[in-house]
Short mmCIF file of C-alpha atoms in Angstrom, two decimals:
data_model
loop_
_atom_site.label_atom_id
_atom_site.label_comp_id
_atom_site.label_asym_id
_atom_site.label_seq_id
_atom_site.Cartn_x
_atom_site.Cartn_y
_atom_site.Cartn_z
CA MET A 17 -5.04 -2.37 -23.59
CA ALA A 18 -2.75 0.74 -24.82
CA ASN A 19 -0.87 2.28 -22.05
CA GLN A 20 -2.26 4.96 -20.32
CA CYS A 21 0.04 8.08 -18.83
CA ALA A 22 -0.56 10.30 -15.73
CA ALA A 23 1.39 13.14 -14.90
CA ALA A 24 4.46 11.30 -16.94
CA ASP A 25 6.99 13.33 -18.71
CA ALA A 26 8.22 12.52 -22.08
CA PRO A 27 10.48 9.54 -22.46
CA SER A 28 13.49 12.05 -23.23
CA THR A 29 13.32 14.08 -20.28
CA ARG A 30 13.04 10.79 -17.79
CA PRO A 31 15.93 9.87 -15.69
CA LEU A 32 17.93 6.88 -16.50
CA ILE A 33 17.29 4.13 -14.70
CA THR A 34 19.66 1.36 -13.23
CA HIS A 35 17.72 -0.23 -10.44
CA VAL A 36 13.71 -1.42 -10.00
CA ILE A 37 12.39 -1.85 -6.69
CA PHE A 38 8.95 -3.78 -6.82
CA ASP A 39 5.80 -3.61 -3.86
CA MET A 40 4.20 -6.94 -3.35
CA ASP A 41 1.08 -7.16 -2.68
CA GLY A 42 -1.76 -5.94 -5.68
CA LEU A 43 1.52 -5.40 -7.98
CA LEU A 44 3.49 -8.64 -8.38
CA LEU A 45 0.58 -10.94 -6.38
CA ASP A 46 -2.60 -11.02 -6.76
CA THR A 47 -3.57 -10.73 -2.50
CA GLU A 48 -5.82 -7.41 -2.45
CA LYS A 49 -8.50 -9.43 -3.20
CA PHE A 50 -8.47 -11.36 -0.09
CA TYR A 51 -7.86 -8.84 2.33
CA SER A 52 -11.19 -7.42 0.59
CA GLU A 53 -13.07 -10.56 0.85
CA VAL A 54 -12.02 -11.13 4.56
CA GLN A 55 -12.77 -7.38 5.41
CA GLU A 56 -16.38 -7.50 2.89
CA ILE A 57 -17.15 -10.52 5.51
CA ILE A 58 -15.96 -8.38 8.88
CA LEU A 59 -18.11 -5.43 8.07
CA ALA A 60 -21.19 -7.23 7.11
CA ARG A 61 -21.75 -8.67 10.85
CA TYR A 62 -22.35 -4.48 11.59
CA ASN A 63 -24.61 -3.89 8.82
CA LYS A 64 -22.02 -1.95 6.56
CA THR A 65 -20.17 -2.67 3.53
CA PHE A 66 -16.61 -1.96 2.71
CA ASP A 67 -15.83 0.29 -0.49
CA TRP A 68 -12.90 1.50 -2.52
CA SER A 69 -12.54 4.91 -1.02
CA LEU A 70 -11.94 3.35 2.44
CA LYS A 71 -9.29 0.49 0.71
CA ALA A 72 -7.18 2.98 -0.76
CA LYS A 73 -6.78 4.71 2.06
CA MET A 74 -6.08 1.13 3.47
CA MET A 75 -3.66 0.19 0.59
CA GLY A 76 -0.07 -0.25 1.36
CA LYS A 77 0.42 0.41 4.96
CA LYS A 78 1.70 -1.58 7.59
CA ALA A 79 -1.26 -3.80 9.20
CA ILE A 80 -2.13 -2.03 12.33
CA GLU A 81 -2.22 1.11 10.87
CA ALA A 82 -4.36 0.00 7.86
CA ALA A 83 -6.59 -1.87 10.70
CA ARG A 84 -7.01 1.16 12.55
CA VAL A 85 -8.30 3.30 9.21
CA PHE A 86 -10.84 0.33 9.34
CA VAL A 87 -12.32 0.47 12.42
CA GLU A 88 -12.09 4.28 12.72
CA GLU A 89 -13.45 5.00 9.45
CA THR A 90 -16.05 2.39 9.57
CA GLY A 91 -18.01 3.77 12.57
CA ILE A 92 -16.73 0.12 14.26
CA SER A 93 -13.92 1.04 16.60
CA ASP A 94 -16.16 1.22 19.71
CA LYS A 95 -17.14 -2.57 19.12
CA LEU A 96 -14.35 -3.62 17.84
CA SER A 97 -10.56 -2.59 18.11
CA ALA A 98 -8.01 -2.24 15.69
CA GLU A 99 -6.17 -5.08 17.47
CA ASP A 100 -8.71 -7.67 17.74
CA PHE A 101 -9.62 -6.97 13.96
CA LEU A 102 -6.28 -7.57 13.06
CA VAL A 103 -6.38 -11.36 14.87
CA GLU A 104 -9.90 -12.17 13.41
CA ARG A 105 -8.74 -11.68 10.04
CA GLU A 106 -5.43 -13.16 10.75
CA ASP A 107 -7.28 -16.57 11.04
CA MET A 108 -9.49 -16.19 7.73
CA LEU A 109 -6.23 -14.90 5.89
CA GLN A 110 -3.87 -18.22 6.67
CA ASN A 111 -5.74 -20.43 4.35
CA MET A 112 -6.12 -17.64 1.50
CA PHE A 113 -2.33 -16.87 1.35
CA PRO A 114 -0.82 -19.66 0.16
CA THR A 115 -2.99 -19.79 -2.99
CA SER A 116 -1.77 -16.34 -4.21
CA GLU A 117 -1.41 -15.91 -8.05
CA LEU A 118 0.88 -13.72 -9.83
CA MET A 119 -0.06 -10.54 -11.56
CA PRO A 120 -0.56 -10.59 -15.62
CA GLY A 121 3.24 -9.61 -16.51
CA ALA A 122 5.15 -10.08 -13.55
CA ASP A 123 6.70 -13.14 -13.91
CA ARG A 124 7.88 -11.51 -17.49
CA LEU A 125 9.16 -8.51 -16.24
CA ILE A 126 11.05 -9.97 -13.12
CA ARG A 127 12.91 -12.64 -15.43
CA HIS A 128 13.50 -10.01 -18.01
CA LEU A 129 15.52 -7.72 -15.66
CA HIS A 130 17.32 -10.19 -13.98
CA ALA A 131 18.14 -11.66 -17.08
CA ASN A 132 19.63 -8.13 -18.05
CA GLY A 133 21.73 -7.59 -14.80
CA ILE A 134 19.37 -4.98 -13.50
CA PRO A 135 19.24 -5.02 -9.74
CA ILE A 136 15.86 -6.03 -8.51
CA CYS A 137 13.86 -6.33 -4.95
CA VAL A 138 11.14 -5.99 -3.48
CA ALA A 139 10.18 -3.49 -0.60
CA THR A 140 6.72 -4.51 0.66
CA GLY A 141 4.68 -3.43 3.88
CA THR A 142 4.03 -7.26 4.32
CA HIS A 143 5.75 -9.05 7.45
CA LYS A 144 7.74 -11.89 7.45
CA ARG A 145 4.59 -14.88 8.47
CA HIS A 146 2.89 -13.34 5.97
CA PHE A 147 5.17 -13.15 3.36
CA GLU A 148 6.14 -17.02 3.80
CA LEU A 149 3.13 -17.48 2.91
CA LYS A 150 1.97 -15.31 -0.17
CA THR A 151 4.95 -16.13 -1.82
CA GLN A 152 4.92 -19.94 -0.90
CA ARG A 153 4.56 -21.16 -4.38
CA HIS A 154 6.40 -18.41 -6.45
CA ARG A 155 10.01 -18.84 -4.67
CA GLU A 156 11.72 -19.62 -7.26
CA LEU A 157 10.87 -16.49 -8.97
CA PHE A 158 11.50 -14.58 -6.08
CA SER A 159 14.54 -15.69 -5.40
CA LEU A 160 15.92 -13.70 -8.11
CA MET A 161 15.65 -10.49 -5.96
CA HIS A 162 18.92 -8.91 -4.48
CA HIS A 163 17.29 -9.01 -1.48
CA ILE A 164 13.58 -8.21 -0.03
CA VAL A 165 12.72 -5.66 2.45
CA LEU A 166 9.40 -6.38 4.48
CA GLY A 167 6.83 -4.20 6.71
CA ASP A 168 8.55 -5.76 9.96
CA ASP A 169 12.15 -4.46 9.31
CA PRO A 170 14.13 -3.18 11.56
CA GLU A 171 14.65 -0.39 9.49
CA VAL A 172 11.52 0.26 8.60
CA LYS A 173 9.90 2.64 11.61
CA GLN A 174 7.48 4.17 9.50
CA GLY A 175 5.10 3.06 6.95
CA LYS A 176 3.88 3.72 3.62
CA PRO A 177 3.57 6.67 2.52
CA ALA A 178 6.73 7.48 4.80
CA PRO A 179 9.69 6.37 2.64
CA ASP A 180 11.76 4.40 5.04
CA GLY A 181 10.88 0.94 2.94
CA PHE A 182 12.18 2.31 0.24
CA LEU A 183 15.09 3.94 1.44
CA ALA A 184 16.03 0.56 3.04
CA ALA A 185 15.54 -1.02 -0.14
CA SER A 186 18.15 0.98 -1.74
CA ARG A 187 20.58 1.07 1.06
CA ARG A 188 20.88 -2.36 0.12
CA PHE A 189 21.79 -2.51 -3.25
CA GLU A 190 25.44 -3.41 -3.80
CA GLY A 191 26.93 -0.13 -4.49
CA ALA A 192 25.13 1.71 -2.61
CA PRO A 193 24.49 4.42 -2.13
CA ILE A 194 22.55 4.65 -5.21
CA ASP A 195 21.01 7.82 -6.55
CA PRO A 196 17.43 8.02 -6.13
CA ASN A 197 17.25 9.24 -9.72
CA ASN A 198 17.87 6.76 -10.89
CA ILE A 199 15.03 4.22 -9.27
CA LEU A 200 12.38 3.09 -10.81
CA VAL A 201 9.74 1.81 -8.19
CA PHE A 202 6.48 -0.31 -9.46
CA GLU A 203 3.49 0.44 -7.21
CA ASP A 204 -0.42 -0.12 -6.97
CA ALA A 205 -1.29 1.70 -3.92
CA PRO A 206 -2.11 5.64 -3.50
CA SER A 207 0.31 5.27 0.09
CA GLY A 208 3.34 3.60 -1.91
CA VAL A 209 3.14 6.10 -4.82
CA GLN A 210 3.47 8.69 -1.62
CA ALA A 211 5.88 6.36 -0.49
CA ALA A 212 8.54 6.54 -3.74
CA LYS A 213 8.14 9.95 -4.09
CA ASN A 214 8.91 10.75 -0.66
CA ALA A 215 12.15 8.84 -1.13
CA GLY A 216 12.47 10.77 -4.04
CA MET A 217 12.17 8.25 -6.66
CA SER A 218 10.40 7.78 -9.92
CA VAL A 219 7.54 5.50 -10.16
CA VAL A 220 4.83 3.64 -12.24
CA MET A 221 1.74 3.05 -10.86
CA VAL A 222 -0.10 -0.31 -12.06
CA PRO A 223 -3.65 0.56 -9.88
CA ASP A 224 -6.55 -1.92 -9.86
CA PRO A 225 -9.44 -0.23 -12.15
CA ARG A 226 -11.93 0.53 -9.03
CA LEU A 227 -9.63 3.00 -7.61
CA ASP A 228 -10.59 6.52 -8.51
CA SER A 229 -8.12 8.16 -10.96
CA SER A 230 -7.82 11.11 -8.62
CA TYR A 231 -5.36 8.88 -7.09
CA HIS A 232 -3.15 8.59 -10.65
CA GLN A 233 -1.90 12.18 -10.78
CA ILE A 234 1.27 11.67 -8.90
CA ALA A 235 2.96 8.76 -10.15
CA ASP A 236 4.76 9.46 -13.24
CA GLN A 237 3.49 6.98 -15.37
CA VAL A 238 -0.07 5.10 -15.16
CA LEU A 239 -0.75 1.38 -16.58
CA HIS A 240 -3.01 -1.11 -16.87
CA SER A 241 -0.60 -3.88 -16.24
CA LEU A 242 2.68 -4.89 -16.01
CA LEU A 243 2.07 -6.31 -19.48
CA ASP A 244 2.04 -2.75 -20.71
CA PHE A 245 5.23 -1.88 -19.38
CA ASN A 246 7.83 -0.79 -21.94
CA PRO A 247 11.47 -0.86 -20.56
CA SER A 248 13.35 1.39 -23.37
CA GLU A 249 11.10 4.41 -21.92
CA TRP A 250 13.12 4.14 -19.19
CA GLY A 251 16.21 3.54 -21.04
CA LEU A 252 16.47 -0.21 -19.54
CA PRO A 253 16.42 -3.01 -22.16
CA PRO A 254 13.71 -4.12 -24.37
CA PHE A 255 11.82 -7.08 -24.19
CA ASP A 256 12.99 -9.31 -27.03
CA LYS A 257 9.26 -9.88 -28.26
CA PRO A 258 6.32 -8.50 -27.01
CA ALA A 259 4.26 -9.58 -24.69
CA ALA A 260 1.61 -12.59 -25.63
#
């Protein structure tokens, strides 16, 4: 598919990017479907349905924050607490996470940036125990990251849209402090895009097609897939050959 740009500067006016930070869920790994599936099952008990307007409010947040949104927005907080929801959801997700697949273009882009000496890392709201399960089949690829900042990292006081995770990630690159203007973030979630902007960084959004396009507005670039990313537009080394 062709690139789709929203609120994007012309390439010539974009900052020179030297460092890259990746979100993980829904961006590198196809895990968001697991959350949706489990939440649909839980809501069905209360004769309610799970929709994308609710998912958009939950995506990218720390687990307990997303859980509070879930029970309050669906009107079931008097029947199911956020904490009990997380316990129930956890039981179902444990078996799903180890089957996580990579999103299209993730492997190609990570290996390309690493091979060309561009410092890369992950900043995710996922906690350590879930990270281990989700990346079980992809450990070699994730080992190419300079570092990984998780949602339960002590430096991440607040989840997205607060910038804590991205700021912590930027501080851990060699040669820090890195100018936020030289950092490019890849995100799929509205709260993550806002967190990147709050950190003073540029952000490429790769949203699920079911997400309302009103959430695209603050991203510097919006793509259908990581396969559509053109590194040259951001001053990064070009791919040797087009995506298959």
